[in-house]
Coordinates of C-alpha atoms in Angstrom, one line a residue:
M1 CA -26.1 -0.1 20.2
V2 CA -26.5 -2.7 17.4
A3 CA -24.8 -2.2 14.0
V4 CA -26.0 -3.9 10.8
I5 CA -24.2 -3.6 7.5
N6 CA -25.8 -4.5 4.2
T7 CA -24.5 -4.2 0.6
G8 CA -26.4 -4.1 -2.6
H9 CA -26.4 -3.7 -6.3
S10 CA -28.4 -0.6 -6.5
I11 CA -27.8 2.7 -4.7
R12 CA -30.9 4.1 -6.2
S13 CA -33.1 1.3 -4.4
I14 CA -31.6 2.1 -1.0
F15 CA -31.8 5.7 -1.5
N16 CA -35.5 5.5 -2.6
Y17 CA -36.5 3.2 0.2
N18 CA -35.1 5.9 2.9
E19 CA -36.7 8.7 0.9
N20 CA -40.2 7.0 0.6
K21 CA -40.1 6.6 4.5
V22 CA -39.4 10.4 4.6
S23 CA -42.5 11.1 2.2
L24 CA -44.7 8.9 4.4
G25 CA -43.8 10.9 7.5
K26 CA -41.8 7.9 8.9
A27 CA -38.2 9.1 8.7
E28 CA -36.3 12.3 8.1
C29 CA -32.8 13.0 6.5
I30 CA -30.8 14.5 9.5
G31 CA -27.4 15.0 7.8
E32 CA -24.8 14.4 5.3
G33 CA -21.1 13.5 5.0
N34 CA -18.6 14.9 2.6
Y35 CA -21.4 16.3 0.2
P36 CA -20.2 19.4 -1.9
I37 CA -23.1 21.5 -0.2
D38 CA -25.0 21.7 3.2
L39 CA -28.2 19.4 3.8
A40 CA -30.5 22.4 3.6
D41 CA -29.4 23.2 0.0
L42 CA -29.6 19.5 -1.3
T43 CA -32.6 18.4 -3.4
L44 CA -33.7 14.9 -4.0
D45 CA -31.8 14.9 -7.4
S46 CA -28.5 16.2 -5.9
K47 CA -28.5 13.8 -3.1
L48 CA -28.6 10.8 -5.4
K49 CA -26.5 12.3 -8.2
T50 CA -23.4 12.9 -5.9
L51 CA -23.5 9.1 -5.1
L52 CA -24.1 8.0 -8.8
K53 CA -21.3 10.3 -10.0
Q54 CA -18.8 8.7 -7.7
L55 CA -19.9 5.3 -8.6
E56 CA -19.1 5.9 -12.2
L57 CA -15.4 6.1 -11.4
N58 CA -15.5 2.3 -11.3
K59 CA -18.1 0.3 -13.0
N60 CA -16.6 -3.0 -12.3
V61 CA -17.8 -2.8 -8.6
T62 CA -21.2 -4.6 -9.1
R63 CA -22.2 -4.8 -5.4
N64 CA -21.4 -1.1 -4.8
S65 CA -23.9 0.2 -2.4
V66 CA -23.8 0.2 1.4
H67 CA -26.7 0.4 3.9
I68 CA -26.1 0.6 7.5
S69 CA -28.4 0.9 10.5
L70 CA -27.4 1.8 13.9
N71 CA -29.9 0.8 16.6
F72 CA -30.2 1.9 20.1
D73 CA -31.9 0.7 23.1
Q74 CA -35.6 1.8 23.7
S75 CA -34.4 3.9 26.7
E76 CA -32.2 6.1 24.5
K77 CA -35.2 7.7 22.8
E78 CA -34.0 11.4 24.0
F79 CA -31.2 11.5 21.7
S80 CA -31.1 14.7 19.5
N81 CA -30.3 14.8 15.7
E82 CA -27.0 16.4 16.5
K83 CA -25.9 13.5 18.8
L84 CA -27.2 10.8 16.2
M85 CA -25.0 12.8 13.5
E86 CA -22.1 12.6 15.7
I87 CA -22.4 9.1 16.4
A88 CA -22.8 8.4 12.6
Q89 CA -19.7 10.5 11.8
V90 CA -17.5 8.7 14.4
Y91 CA -18.7 5.3 13.2
M92 CA -18.1 6.0 9.5
D93 CA -14.6 7.2 10.4
K94 CA -13.8 3.9 12.5
I95 CA -15.0 1.4 9.8
G96 CA -13.1 3.3 6.8
F97 CA -15.8 5.2 5.4
G98 CA -15.1 8.5 6.8
S99 CA -14.3 10.1 3.5
Q100 CA -17.0 8.7 1.6
P101 CA -20.2 10.7 0.6
Y102 CA -23.2 9.4 2.8
L103 CA -26.4 10.4 3.9
V104 CA -28.1 9.9 7.5
Y105 CA -31.8 9.0 8.0
R106 CA -33.5 9.0 11.4
H107 CA -36.4 6.4 11.3
Y108 CA -39.4 6.5 13.5
D109 CA -41.2 3.2 12.3
A110 CA -39.8 1.1 15.4
A111 CA -40.0 0.9 19.1
H112 CA -36.4 1.9 19.6
P113 CA -34.5 4.8 18.0
H114 CA -32.3 4.0 15.0
I115 CA -30.7 5.6 12.2
H116 CA -30.0 4.3 8.4
I117 CA -26.6 5.4 6.8
V118 CA -26.7 5.3 2.8
S119 CA -23.0 5.2 1.3
I120 CA -20.9 3.6 -1.5
K121 CA -18.0 1.4 -1.8
V122 CA -16.0 3.4 -4.6
K123 CA -13.7 5.9 -3.3
S124 CA -13.0 9.4 -5.0
D125 CA -9.9 7.9 -6.7
G126 CA -11.9 5.1 -8.2
K127 CA -10.6 2.3 -6.0
R128 CA -13.0 -0.1 -4.1
I129 CA -13.2 -0.3 -0.3
D130 CA -12.6 -3.9 0.7
M131 CA -15.4 -4.9 3.1
Q132 CA -14.4 -8.5 3.9
N133 CA -15.2 -9.1 7.5
I134 CA -15.9 -5.3 8.3
G135 CA -18.9 -6.3 10.5
K136 CA -16.9 -8.8 12.4
N137 CA -13.6 -6.4 12.8
Q138 CA -14.0 -2.8 12.2
S139 CA -17.7 -2.5 13.0
E140 CA -17.6 -4.6 16.1
N141 CA -14.6 -2.4 17.4
A142 CA -16.3 0.6 16.6
R143 CA -19.4 -0.3 18.5
R144 CA -17.5 -1.1 21.5
E145 CA -15.7 2.2 21.5
I146 CA -18.8 4.3 20.6
E147 CA -20.7 2.7 23.4
K148 CA -18.0 3.7 25.9
D149 CA -17.5 7.1 24.5
F150 CA -21.0 8.2 24.4
N151 CA -22.1 6.4 27.3
L152 CA -24.5 3.9 25.4
I153 CA -26.2 1.0 26.7
P154 CA -24.1 -1.9 25.3
A155 CA -25.4 -4.7 23.0
E156 CA -25.0 -8.1 24.8
S157 CA -22.4 -10.3 23.0
K158 CA -24.2 -13.2 21.0
K159 CA -27.4 -12.2 22.7
I160 CA -29.0 -9.5 20.4
S161 CA -32.6 -9.4 21.0
N162 CA -34.9 -10.8 18.3
D163 CA -36.7 -7.3 18.1
A164 CA -33.1 -5.8 17.2
K165 CA -32.5 -8.5 14.6
Q166 CA -35.9 -8.1 13.1
I167 CA -35.6 -4.4 12.3
T168 CA -32.5 -4.8 10.1
S169 CA -35.0 -4.6 7.3
A170 CA -36.9 -1.9 9.2
I171 CA -39.9 -2.8 7.3
Q172 CA -43.4 -2.9 8.6
K173 CA -46.2 -5.1 7.3
I174 CA -48.3 -3.2 4.7
Q175 CA -52.0 -2.5 5.9
Y176 CA -54.2 -2.2 2.8
G177 CA -55.7 1.2 2.7
D178 CA -53.2 2.8 5.1
S179 CA -51.1 4.3 2.3
D180 CA -50.6 4.5 -1.5
S181 CA -50.4 0.7 -2.6
K182 CA -47.8 1.3 -5.2
K183 CA -45.6 3.3 -2.8
A184 CA -46.0 0.8 0.0
I185 CA -45.0 -2.2 -2.1
S186 CA -42.1 -0.2 -3.7
G187 CA -40.7 0.5 -0.3
V188 CA -40.6 -3.2 0.4
L189 CA -39.2 -4.3 -2.8
N190 CA -36.5 -1.6 -2.9
Y191 CA -35.1 -3.1 0.3
V192 CA -35.9 -6.7 -0.1
I193 CA -34.8 -7.5 -3.6
P194 CA -31.3 -5.8 -3.5
N195 CA -30.3 -7.3 -0.2
Y196 CA -31.9 -10.6 0.4
K197 CA -30.3 -13.6 -1.5
F198 CA -33.0 -15.8 -3.0
T199 CA -33.1 -18.2 -6.0
T200 CA -36.6 -18.8 -6.9
I201 CA -39.8 -16.8 -6.8
G202 CA -41.0 -19.2 -4.2
E203 CA -38.0 -18.1 -1.8
L204 CA -38.6 -14.4 -2.7
N205 CA -42.2 -14.8 -1.7
A206 CA -41.1 -16.2 1.7
V207 CA -39.7 -12.9 2.8
L208 CA -42.2 -10.7 1.0
N209 CA -45.2 -12.6 2.6
L210 CA -43.8 -11.4 5.9
Y211 CA -44.9 -7.8 4.7
N212 CA -48.0 -8.8 3.3
I213 CA -46.9 -8.8 -0.4
S214 CA -46.9 -11.5 -3.0
A215 CA -45.1 -12.0 -6.3
E216 CA -47.6 -13.6 -8.7
R217 CA -46.9 -15.2 -12.0
G218 CA -50.4 -16.2 -12.9
L219 CA -51.8 -19.4 -13.4
E220 CA -49.6 -22.1 -15.3
G221 CA -50.5 -22.1 -19.0
S222 CA -52.0 -18.6 -18.7
K223 CA -50.6 -15.9 -21.1
M224 CA -48.9 -14.0 -18.4
Y225 CA -47.1 -17.1 -17.2
Q226 CA -46.1 -18.2 -20.8
H227 CA -44.8 -14.7 -21.5
K228 CA -43.0 -14.6 -18.2
G229 CA -45.1 -11.7 -16.7
L230 CA -45.1 -10.8 -12.9
M231 CA -47.2 -8.8 -10.6
Y232 CA -47.1 -7.7 -7.0
Q233 CA -50.1 -8.0 -4.8
I234 CA -51.0 -7.0 -1.4
L235 CA -52.1 -9.5 1.0
D236 CA -54.5 -9.2 4.1
E237 CA -53.8 -10.7 7.4
Q238 CA -55.0 -14.3 6.3
K239 CA -52.4 -13.9 3.4
K240 CA -55.2 -13.5 0.8
P241 CA -54.9 -11.2 -2.1
I242 CA -56.5 -7.7 -1.6
G243 CA -56.7 -4.7 -4.0
V244 CA -55.5 -4.4 -7.5
P245 CA -52.2 -6.1 -8.4
I246 CA -49.4 -3.9 -9.9
K247 CA -47.1 -4.8 -13.0
A248 CA -43.6 -5.5 -12.0
S249 CA -42.4 -3.3 -15.0
S250 CA -44.2 -0.3 -13.6
F251 CA -41.8 -0.2 -10.5
Y252 CA -38.7 2.0 -10.7
L253 CA -36.5 -0.9 -9.6
K254 CA -38.0 -3.1 -12.6
P255 CA -38.3 -6.2 -10.5
T256 CA -39.5 -8.2 -13.5
L257 CA -39.1 -11.9 -13.8
K258 CA -36.2 -11.4 -16.3
N259 CA -34.2 -9.2 -14.0
L260 CA -35.0 -11.5 -11.0
E261 CA -33.7 -14.6 -12.9
L262 CA -30.3 -12.7 -13.3
R263 CA -30.3 -12.3 -9.6
F264 CA -31.1 -16.0 -9.0
E265 CA -27.9 -17.2 -10.6
A266 CA -25.7 -14.8 -8.8
N267 CA -27.5 -15.3 -5.5
K268 CA -26.8 -19.3 -5.7
K269 CA -23.2 -18.4 -5.1
M270 CA -23.4 -15.7 -2.8
R271 CA -25.5 -17.6 -0.3
V272 CA -23.3 -20.7 -0.1
P273 CA -20.9 -19.4 2.5
H274 CA -24.0 -18.7 4.8
M275 CA -25.7 -22.1 4.8
K276 CA -23.6 -23.3 7.7
R277 CA -24.9 -20.7 10.0
I278 CA -28.8 -21.8 9.7
K279 CA -27.7 -25.5 9.8
N280 CA -25.8 -24.9 13.1
C281 CA -28.6 -22.9 14.7
I282 CA -31.0 -26.0 13.9
D283 CA -28.6 -28.7 15.1
F284 CA -27.8 -26.7 18.4
A285 CA -31.6 -26.3 19.1
F286 CA -32.0 -30.2 18.9
L287 CA -28.8 -30.8 20.8
K288 CA -29.7 -28.5 23.6
N289 CA -33.4 -29.5 23.6
K290 CA -33.7 -33.3 22.8
R291 CA -37.4 -33.1 22.4
I292 CA -39.0 -29.9 21.2
S293 CA -42.1 -29.1 19.1
L294 CA -42.2 -27.4 15.9
E295 CA -43.5 -24.1 17.6
K296 CA -40.6 -24.3 20.1
L297 CA -38.2 -24.8 17.4
D298 CA -39.6 -21.8 15.7
Q299 CA -39.1 -19.5 18.6
I300 CA -35.6 -20.7 19.2
L301 CA -34.7 -19.9 15.5
S302 CA -36.4 -16.6 15.6
S303 CA -34.3 -15.6 18.7
E304 CA -31.5 -16.1 16.4
G305 CA -33.1 -13.8 13.7
I306 CA -34.2 -16.8 11.4
N307 CA -37.8 -17.1 10.3
M308 CA -39.2 -20.7 9.7
V309 CA -41.8 -20.5 7.2
M310 CA -43.9 -23.7 7.3
R311 CA -46.0 -24.7 4.3
K312 CA -49.1 -26.7 5.2
N313 CA -51.7 -28.2 2.9
S314 CA -55.6 -27.7 3.5
E315 CA -55.6 -30.6 6.1
G316 CA -52.8 -29.2 8.1
L317 CA -50.2 -31.5 7.1
L318 CA -46.6 -30.0 6.9
Y319 CA -44.9 -30.5 3.3
G320 CA -42.3 -27.6 3.3
I321 CA -40.1 -25.4 5.1
T322 CA -38.3 -22.3 4.2
Y323 CA -35.7 -20.6 6.3
I324 CA -35.1 -16.8 6.2
D325 CA -32.0 -15.7 7.9
H326 CA -32.4 -11.9 8.6
T327 CA -28.7 -11.7 9.6
S328 CA -27.0 -12.8 6.4
K329 CA -30.3 -11.9 4.2
C330 CA -30.2 -15.5 2.9
I331 CA -33.3 -17.4 2.2
F332 CA -33.0 -21.4 1.8
N333 CA -35.8 -24.2 1.1
G334 CA -35.1 -27.0 3.7
S335 CA -34.0 -29.5 1.1
T336 CA -31.5 -27.2 -0.1
L337 CA -29.7 -27.2 3.3
G338 CA -29.8 -31.1 3.1
S339 CA -32.3 -33.8 3.8
S340 CA -31.9 -33.4 7.5
Y341 CA -33.5 -29.8 7.3
A342 CA -36.2 -30.6 5.1
A343 CA -39.8 -30.6 6.3
K344 CA -40.2 -34.4 6.8
A345 CA -36.9 -34.7 8.7
I346 CA -37.5 -31.8 11.0
Q347 CA -41.1 -33.1 11.7
E348 CA -39.7 -36.5 12.6
R349 CA -37.3 -34.8 15.1
C350 CA -39.8 -32.8 16.8
E351 CA -41.8 -34.5 19.6
D352 CA -45.3 -33.3 18.2
V353 CA -45.1 -35.2 15.3
V354 CA -48.3 -37.3 14.4
I355 CA -48.8 -39.8 11.6
K356 CA -52.1 -39.1 10.1
S357 CA -54.7 -41.9 9.2
Q358 CA -54.4 -41.4 5.5
N359 CA -51.8 -44.0 4.9
K360 CA -53.9 -46.5 2.9
I361 CA -51.9 -49.6 4.1
L362 CA -52.5 -48.4 7.7
N363 CA -56.2 -47.6 7.2
N364 CA -56.8 -51.2 5.8
S365 CA -54.9 -53.0 8.3
E366 CA -57.2 -55.0 10.9
H367 CA -54.4 -54.2 13.4
T368 CA -54.9 -50.4 13.4
E369 CA -56.2 -48.8 16.6
F370 CA -57.1 -45.3 16.0
Q371 CA -57.4 -42.6 18.7
S372 CA -59.8 -39.9 18.2
T373 CA -58.8 -36.2 18.6
K374 CA -61.2 -33.2 19.4
N375 CA -61.3 -32.4 15.7
G376 CA -62.4 -35.7 14.7
I377 CA -59.0 -36.4 12.9
S378 CA -57.6 -39.9 13.6
F379 CA -53.9 -40.5 14.1
I380 CA -51.7 -43.3 15.7
S381 CA -48.7 -43.2 17.7
A382 CA -45.3 -44.2 16.5
E383 CA -45.2 -47.1 18.8
Q384 CA -48.5 -48.6 17.2
V385 CA -47.0 -47.8 13.6
Q386 CA -44.0 -50.0 14.4
K387 CA -46.4 -53.0 15.6
M388 CA -48.4 -52.8 12.5
V389 CA -45.4 -52.5 10.2
D390 CA -44.0 -55.6 12.0
S391 CA -47.4 -57.5 11.5
I392 CA -47.5 -56.5 7.7
I393 CA -44.1 -57.7 6.9
S394 CA -43.7 -60.8 9.0
P395 CA -44.7 -64.1 7.4
E396 CA -48.2 -65.5 7.9
Y397 CA -48.7 -68.8 9.9
N398 CA -50.0 -71.5 7.7
G399 CA -51.7 -74.5 9.3
E400 CA -51.1 -76.9 6.5
Y401 CA -47.5 -76.6 6.8
I402 CA -45.8 -79.8 7.6
P403 CA -41.8 -80.1 8.5
K404 CA -39.7 -81.9 6.2
E405 CA -38.7 -84.4 8.9
L406 CA -42.3 -85.5 9.3
K407 CA -42.9 -86.0 5.5
G408 CA -43.0 -89.6 4.0
T409 CA -40.2 -90.5 1.7
R410 CA -41.2 -89.7 -1.9
R411 CA -41.1 -92.4 -4.4
K412 CA -39.0 -91.9 -7.4
R413 CA -40.9 -91.7 -10.6
K414 CA -39.8 -94.2 -13.3
R415 CA -38.8 -92.9 -16.7
K416 CA -41.1 -93.8 -19.6
G417 CA -39.9 -97.1 -21.0
Q418 CA -37.8 -98.0 -18.1
S419 CA -38.7 -101.7 -17.0
D420 CA -38.6 -102.8 -13.3
N421 CA -35.7 -105.1 -14.0
Q422 CA -33.7 -102.5 -15.3

């Protein structure tokens, strides 16, 4: 079993995400914990109001919502809803949430069985539940005990499969036409925006693009851009816009640029502790594999739950890298992590780096020896570049040069008015 815990600022967003899955037939609400009435008698309104009412007891808790997913091995598909509810109840007790109101959803949108638990951090007495290191301590201990008590297939320590890590978001790519566009976009936004830590629209788009969505501000200088407008657009498999864009203000979450900018500032501080994990994963990859390609590095990072989004120009030249850590839910541009993790440095550390023939100095050099490729693009090896650089910066031989020792003695010129007898 793999347990993933996320916290957020909006219980509405997490609740709507799961209920949208139910409305699309991709999930069902299988139970509740500590609600005043049974699940069969709960309406959508009463499910949410119970959580909201308890949150009002302590409005100082800003990151107040909790979203947990419990993921099981593919071979454990035959679990009944009753058994999954029992596992959920035991888990919540062991991590200190046994007395909290919570809802349990069974999702059917992945190859392996998994459930989502929606809860809050504010207790019935108004006190806040401390979740510092809860994943590392209480959750990890609970996982081991539940695996033993329920005879589950254990998760391998530090070797969680990429499939398990990728479903931490449990979101599938949007396929235009498969469902209502607004509902589909809303489902992704309701999960991504409250949980992922991004500081720019570009970083937000790095993760939204994974699910075929893009946040668009319009052309610079346009009225929409000047008035800080924002729209969300579905993308096709080639990442090109398709369908009609939808205004940010029309979504219940209100993911407008103004509201996102408030998150930008908060996220800058919140993501700092998680920078080291990505840097360590990259450094370890190069340490273990002295010469690897960009594609291989991408595969290694993916196995650690990190997407490496590479940005290339129309000629295929890499000019930017963004890292998406699905474990910590943090998004970083390479340059933010440091110069060693930016696109140029990463490319130079990989064995498949080629230096294109667009460098004007090298193109005009008579020493340049180009090699042709299948695509007709010319490039040169690093060894050839060094030879050319040496030839460019080294002094040229001048045949008219005469050593000082071979020059005749220069006669001293007389000053004007000075006689020979002087």
